[in-house]
CSV table of C-alpha atoms in Angstrom, one decimal:
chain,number,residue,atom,x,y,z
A,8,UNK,CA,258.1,27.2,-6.6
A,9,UNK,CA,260.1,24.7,-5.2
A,10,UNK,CA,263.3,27.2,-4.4
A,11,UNK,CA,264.1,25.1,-1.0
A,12,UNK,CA,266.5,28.1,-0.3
A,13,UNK,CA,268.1,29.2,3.0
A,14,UNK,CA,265.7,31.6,3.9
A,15,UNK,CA,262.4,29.8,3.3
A,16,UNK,CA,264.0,27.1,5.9
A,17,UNK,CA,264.4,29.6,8.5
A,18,UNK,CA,260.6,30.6,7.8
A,19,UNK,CA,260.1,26.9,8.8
A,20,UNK,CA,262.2,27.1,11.8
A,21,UNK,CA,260.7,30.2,12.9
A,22,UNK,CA,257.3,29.2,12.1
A,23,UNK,CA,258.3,26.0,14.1
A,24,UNK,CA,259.3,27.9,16.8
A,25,UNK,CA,256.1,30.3,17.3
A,26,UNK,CA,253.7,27.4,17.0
A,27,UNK,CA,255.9,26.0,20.4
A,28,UNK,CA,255.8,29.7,22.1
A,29,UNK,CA,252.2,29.7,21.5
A,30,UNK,CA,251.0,26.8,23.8
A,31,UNK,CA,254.0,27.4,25.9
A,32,UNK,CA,254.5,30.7,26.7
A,33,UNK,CA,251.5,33.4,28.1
A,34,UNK,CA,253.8,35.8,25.3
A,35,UNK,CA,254.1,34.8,21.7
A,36,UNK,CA,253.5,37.6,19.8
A,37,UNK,CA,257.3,38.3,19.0
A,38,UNK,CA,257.7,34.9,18.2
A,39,UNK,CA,254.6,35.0,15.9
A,40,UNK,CA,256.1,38.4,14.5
A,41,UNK,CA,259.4,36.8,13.6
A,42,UNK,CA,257.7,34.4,11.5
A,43,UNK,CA,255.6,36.5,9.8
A,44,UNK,CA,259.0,38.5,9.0
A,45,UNK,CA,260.9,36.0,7.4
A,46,UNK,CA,257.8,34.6,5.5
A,47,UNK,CA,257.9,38.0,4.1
A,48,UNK,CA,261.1,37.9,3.1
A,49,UNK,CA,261.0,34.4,1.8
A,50,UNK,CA,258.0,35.4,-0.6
A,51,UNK,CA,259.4,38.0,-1.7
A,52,UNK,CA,263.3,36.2,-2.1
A,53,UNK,CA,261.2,33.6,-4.1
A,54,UNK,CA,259.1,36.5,-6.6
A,55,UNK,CA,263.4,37.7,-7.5
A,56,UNK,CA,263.9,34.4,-8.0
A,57,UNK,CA,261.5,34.2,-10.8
A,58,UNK,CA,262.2,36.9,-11.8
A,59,UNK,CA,265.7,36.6,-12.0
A,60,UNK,CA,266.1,33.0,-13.5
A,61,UNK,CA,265.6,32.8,-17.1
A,62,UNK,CA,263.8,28.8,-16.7
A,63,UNK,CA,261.8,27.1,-13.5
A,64,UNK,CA,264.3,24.4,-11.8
A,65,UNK,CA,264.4,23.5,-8.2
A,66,UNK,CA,266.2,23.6,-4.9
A,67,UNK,CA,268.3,27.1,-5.4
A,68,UNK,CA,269.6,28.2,-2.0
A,69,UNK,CA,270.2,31.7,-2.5
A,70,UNK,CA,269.9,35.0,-4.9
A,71,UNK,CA,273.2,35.1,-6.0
A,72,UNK,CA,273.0,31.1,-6.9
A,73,UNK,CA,269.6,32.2,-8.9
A,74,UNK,CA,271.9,35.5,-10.7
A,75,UNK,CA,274.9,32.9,-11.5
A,76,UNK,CA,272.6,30.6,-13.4
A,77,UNK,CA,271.0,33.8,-15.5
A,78,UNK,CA,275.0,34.3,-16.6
A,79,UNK,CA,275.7,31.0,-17.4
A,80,UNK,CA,271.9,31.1,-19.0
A,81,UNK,CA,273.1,34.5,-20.9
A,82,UNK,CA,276.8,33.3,-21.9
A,83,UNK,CA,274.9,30.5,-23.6
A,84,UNK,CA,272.4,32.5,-25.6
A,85,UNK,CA,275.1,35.2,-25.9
A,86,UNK,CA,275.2,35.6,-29.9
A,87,UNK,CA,277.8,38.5,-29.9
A,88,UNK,CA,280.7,37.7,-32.3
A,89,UNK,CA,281.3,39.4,-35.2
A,90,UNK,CA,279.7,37.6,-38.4
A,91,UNK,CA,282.7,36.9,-40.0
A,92,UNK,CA,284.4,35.3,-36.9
A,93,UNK,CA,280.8,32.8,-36.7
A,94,UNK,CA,280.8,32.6,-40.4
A,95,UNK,CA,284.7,30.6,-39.5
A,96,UNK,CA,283.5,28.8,-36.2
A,97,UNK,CA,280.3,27.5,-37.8
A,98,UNK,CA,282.5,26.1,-40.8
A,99,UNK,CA,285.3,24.6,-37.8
A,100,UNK,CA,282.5,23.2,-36.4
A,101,UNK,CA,281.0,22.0,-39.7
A,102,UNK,CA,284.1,20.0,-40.5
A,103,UNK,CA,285.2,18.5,-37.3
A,104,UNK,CA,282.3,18.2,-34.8
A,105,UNK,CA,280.7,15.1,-36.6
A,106,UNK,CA,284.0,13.6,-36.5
A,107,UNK,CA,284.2,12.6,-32.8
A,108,UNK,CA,281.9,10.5,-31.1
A,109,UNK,CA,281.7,10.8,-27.3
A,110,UNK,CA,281.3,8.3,-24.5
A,111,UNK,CA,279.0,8.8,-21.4
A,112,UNK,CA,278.1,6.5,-18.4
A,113,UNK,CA,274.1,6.1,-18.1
A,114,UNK,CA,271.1,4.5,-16.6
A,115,UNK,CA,268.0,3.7,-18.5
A,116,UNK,CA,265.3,4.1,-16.3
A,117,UNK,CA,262.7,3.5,-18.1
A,118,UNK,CA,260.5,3.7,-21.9
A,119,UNK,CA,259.5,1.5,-24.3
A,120,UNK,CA,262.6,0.2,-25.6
A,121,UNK,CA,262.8,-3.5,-25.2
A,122,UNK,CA,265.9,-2.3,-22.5
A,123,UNK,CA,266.0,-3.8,-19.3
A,124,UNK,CA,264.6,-1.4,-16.3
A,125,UNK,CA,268.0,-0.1,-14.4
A,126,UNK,CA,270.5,-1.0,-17.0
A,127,UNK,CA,273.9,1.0,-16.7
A,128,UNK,CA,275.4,0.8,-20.1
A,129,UNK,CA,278.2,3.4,-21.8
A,130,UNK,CA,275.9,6.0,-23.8
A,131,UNK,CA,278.2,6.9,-27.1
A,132,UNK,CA,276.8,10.1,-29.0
A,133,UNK,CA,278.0,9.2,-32.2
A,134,UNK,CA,278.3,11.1,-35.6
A,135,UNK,CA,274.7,10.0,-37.0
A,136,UNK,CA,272.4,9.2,-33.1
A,137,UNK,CA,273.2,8.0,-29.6
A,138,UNK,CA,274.1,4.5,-29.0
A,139,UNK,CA,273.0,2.8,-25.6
A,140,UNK,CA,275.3,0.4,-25.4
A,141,UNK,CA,273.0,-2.1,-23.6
A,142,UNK,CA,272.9,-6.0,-24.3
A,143,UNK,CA,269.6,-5.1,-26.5
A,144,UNK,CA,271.5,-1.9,-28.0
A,145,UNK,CA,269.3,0.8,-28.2
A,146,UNK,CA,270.4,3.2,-31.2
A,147,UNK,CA,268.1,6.9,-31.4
A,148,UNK,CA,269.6,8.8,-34.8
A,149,UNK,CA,269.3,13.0,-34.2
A,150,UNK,CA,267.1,13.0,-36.9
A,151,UNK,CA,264.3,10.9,-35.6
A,152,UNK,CA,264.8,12.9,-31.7
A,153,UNK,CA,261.2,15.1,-31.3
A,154,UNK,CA,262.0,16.5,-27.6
A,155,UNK,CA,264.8,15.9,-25.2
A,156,UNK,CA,264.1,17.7,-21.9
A,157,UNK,CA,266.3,17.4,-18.3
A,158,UNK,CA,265.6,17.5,-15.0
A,159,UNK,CA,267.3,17.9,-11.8
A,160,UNK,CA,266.2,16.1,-8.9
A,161,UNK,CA,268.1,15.1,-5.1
A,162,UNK,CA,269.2,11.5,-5.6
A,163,UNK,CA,267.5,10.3,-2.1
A,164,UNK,CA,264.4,12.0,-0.7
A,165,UNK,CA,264.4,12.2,3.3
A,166,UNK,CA,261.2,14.1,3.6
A,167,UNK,CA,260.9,18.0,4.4
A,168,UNK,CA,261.5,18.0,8.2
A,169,UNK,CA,264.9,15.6,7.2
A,170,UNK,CA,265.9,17.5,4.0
A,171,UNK,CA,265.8,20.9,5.8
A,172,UNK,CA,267.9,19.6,8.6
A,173,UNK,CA,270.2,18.2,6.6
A,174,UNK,CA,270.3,21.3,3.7
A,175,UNK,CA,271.7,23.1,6.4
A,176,UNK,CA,274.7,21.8,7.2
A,177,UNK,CA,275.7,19.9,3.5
A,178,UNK,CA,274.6,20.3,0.0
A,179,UNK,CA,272.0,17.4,-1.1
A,180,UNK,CA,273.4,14.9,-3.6
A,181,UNK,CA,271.8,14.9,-7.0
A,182,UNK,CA,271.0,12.9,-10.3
A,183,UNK,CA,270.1,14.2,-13.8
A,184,UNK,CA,267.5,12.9,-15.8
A,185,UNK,CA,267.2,13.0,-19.7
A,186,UNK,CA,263.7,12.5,-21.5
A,187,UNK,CA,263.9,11.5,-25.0
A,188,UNK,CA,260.7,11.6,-27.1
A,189,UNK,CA,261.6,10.3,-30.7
A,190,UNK,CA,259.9,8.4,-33.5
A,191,UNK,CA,261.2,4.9,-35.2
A,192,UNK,CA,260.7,4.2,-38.5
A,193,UNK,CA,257.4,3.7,-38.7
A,194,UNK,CA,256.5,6.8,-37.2
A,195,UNK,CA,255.5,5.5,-34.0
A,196,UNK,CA,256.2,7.8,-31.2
A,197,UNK,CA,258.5,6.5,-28.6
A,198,UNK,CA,260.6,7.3,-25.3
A,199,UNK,CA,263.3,6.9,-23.5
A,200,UNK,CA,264.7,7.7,-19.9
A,201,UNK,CA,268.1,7.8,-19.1
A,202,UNK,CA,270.0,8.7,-15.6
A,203,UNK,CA,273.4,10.7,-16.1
A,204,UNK,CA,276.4,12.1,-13.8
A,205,UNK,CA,276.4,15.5,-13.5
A,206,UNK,CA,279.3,16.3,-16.3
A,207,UNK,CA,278.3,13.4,-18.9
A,208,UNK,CA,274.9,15.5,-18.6
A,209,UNK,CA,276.1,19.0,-18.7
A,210,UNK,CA,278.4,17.6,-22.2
A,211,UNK,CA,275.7,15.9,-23.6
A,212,UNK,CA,273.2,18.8,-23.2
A,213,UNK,CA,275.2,21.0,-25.4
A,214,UNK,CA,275.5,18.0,-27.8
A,215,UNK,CA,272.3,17.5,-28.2
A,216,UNK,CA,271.7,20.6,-28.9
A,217,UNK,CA,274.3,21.2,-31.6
A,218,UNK,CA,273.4,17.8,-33.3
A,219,UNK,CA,269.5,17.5,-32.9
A,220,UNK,CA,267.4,18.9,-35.6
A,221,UNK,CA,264.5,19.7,-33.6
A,222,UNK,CA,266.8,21.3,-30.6
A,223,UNK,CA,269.0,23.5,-33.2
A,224,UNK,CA,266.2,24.2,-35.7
A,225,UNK,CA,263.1,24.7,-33.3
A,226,UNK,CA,264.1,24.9,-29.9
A,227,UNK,CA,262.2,22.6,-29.0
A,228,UNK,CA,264.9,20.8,-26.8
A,229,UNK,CA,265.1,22.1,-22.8
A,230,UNK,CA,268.7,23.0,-21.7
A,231,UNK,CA,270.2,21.8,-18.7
A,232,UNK,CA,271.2,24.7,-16.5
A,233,UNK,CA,272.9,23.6,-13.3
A,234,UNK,CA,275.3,25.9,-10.7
């Protein structure tokens, strides 16, 4: 599952460690039963995480990271305010949501817009799409948005031996990615990939999926959960 947590790095130690006391010592066996131990323990840490989590993502370090992001999951999907005071808030947000646009810092990676490969460019979620503010603008209405999914991913990759050493002792630096799968006007299907910050992506998750037909209507739209 991908979990990279605490405990699955001490299994690697530990398995580390009785694969040495194996050709070096005439006693392994309490080496060998320490691993097995905390590869127990890490199986079974990574089944509650599943469990626990209400979507897959990636390097969580412990169970009570993998509980916070079910609350934040639950606070979002949390639909428990009387009608009437939703009946008011959908109206407020009827009225004055729309009227704003928002500015984000972004990266197009990559798609088949005629955008240049690694262009940073202001990203402006306006009233009616999002605006990639490139030399070649890019402009995506709502409307015409079929998917947008995230992902999470560690900005350099050092290899496991590296990473785990290094996981340890600081947390790993990461970038957001968000997919967009939309259609011009001619109905031809097209994408888009863009590289945020970590609070111009949180922001423009929950726009996107206030403004996005196919996110508010569907559901079709992944959320971004992050710790």
């Amino acid at each position: 599952p991908s979990y990279h947590s605490y405990l699955a790095k001490s299994w690697g130690l530990a398995l580390a460690s009785a694969l040495v006391a194996a050709f070096a010592t005439q006693h392994p066996d309490g080496w060998i039963a320490t691993a097995c131990a905390f590869g127990a323990l890490s199986t079974l840490e990574g089944v509650a995480m599943s469990l626990i989590m209400p979507v897959w993502r990636q390097d969580v370090k412990t169970l009570p990271i993998a509980w916070r992001l079910r609350r934040i999951a639950q606070r979002r999907q949390s639909r428990l305010m009387p009608k009437i005071a939703g009946a008011a808030l959908l109206l407020i947000a009827i009225c004055t949501v729309p009227a704003y646009a928002q500015t984000h810092e972004a990266i197009y990676e990559s798609g088949t817009a005629a955008v240049a490969v690694n262009t940073n460019a202001p990203m402006t979620a306006a009233t009616d799409g999002l605006r990639f503010e490139a030399p070649t603008p890019l402009v995506i209405p709502y409307d015409k948005i079929d998917n947008a999914a995230w992902r999470k991913d560690v900005r350099v990759h050092m290899g496991f031996f590296p990473a785990m050493f290094v996981g340890v002792f600081a947390a790993r630096e990461h970038v957001y990615r968000l997919t967009l799968s939309y259609h011009n006007e001619a109905g031809a299907s097209q994408a888009a990939v863009f590289q945020l910050g970590r609070e111009d992506a949180i922001s423009l998750s929950e726009l996107l999926r206030m403004r996005v037909p196919e996110c508010k209507e569907k559901g079709r739209c992944v959320p971004l959960y992050d710790e």
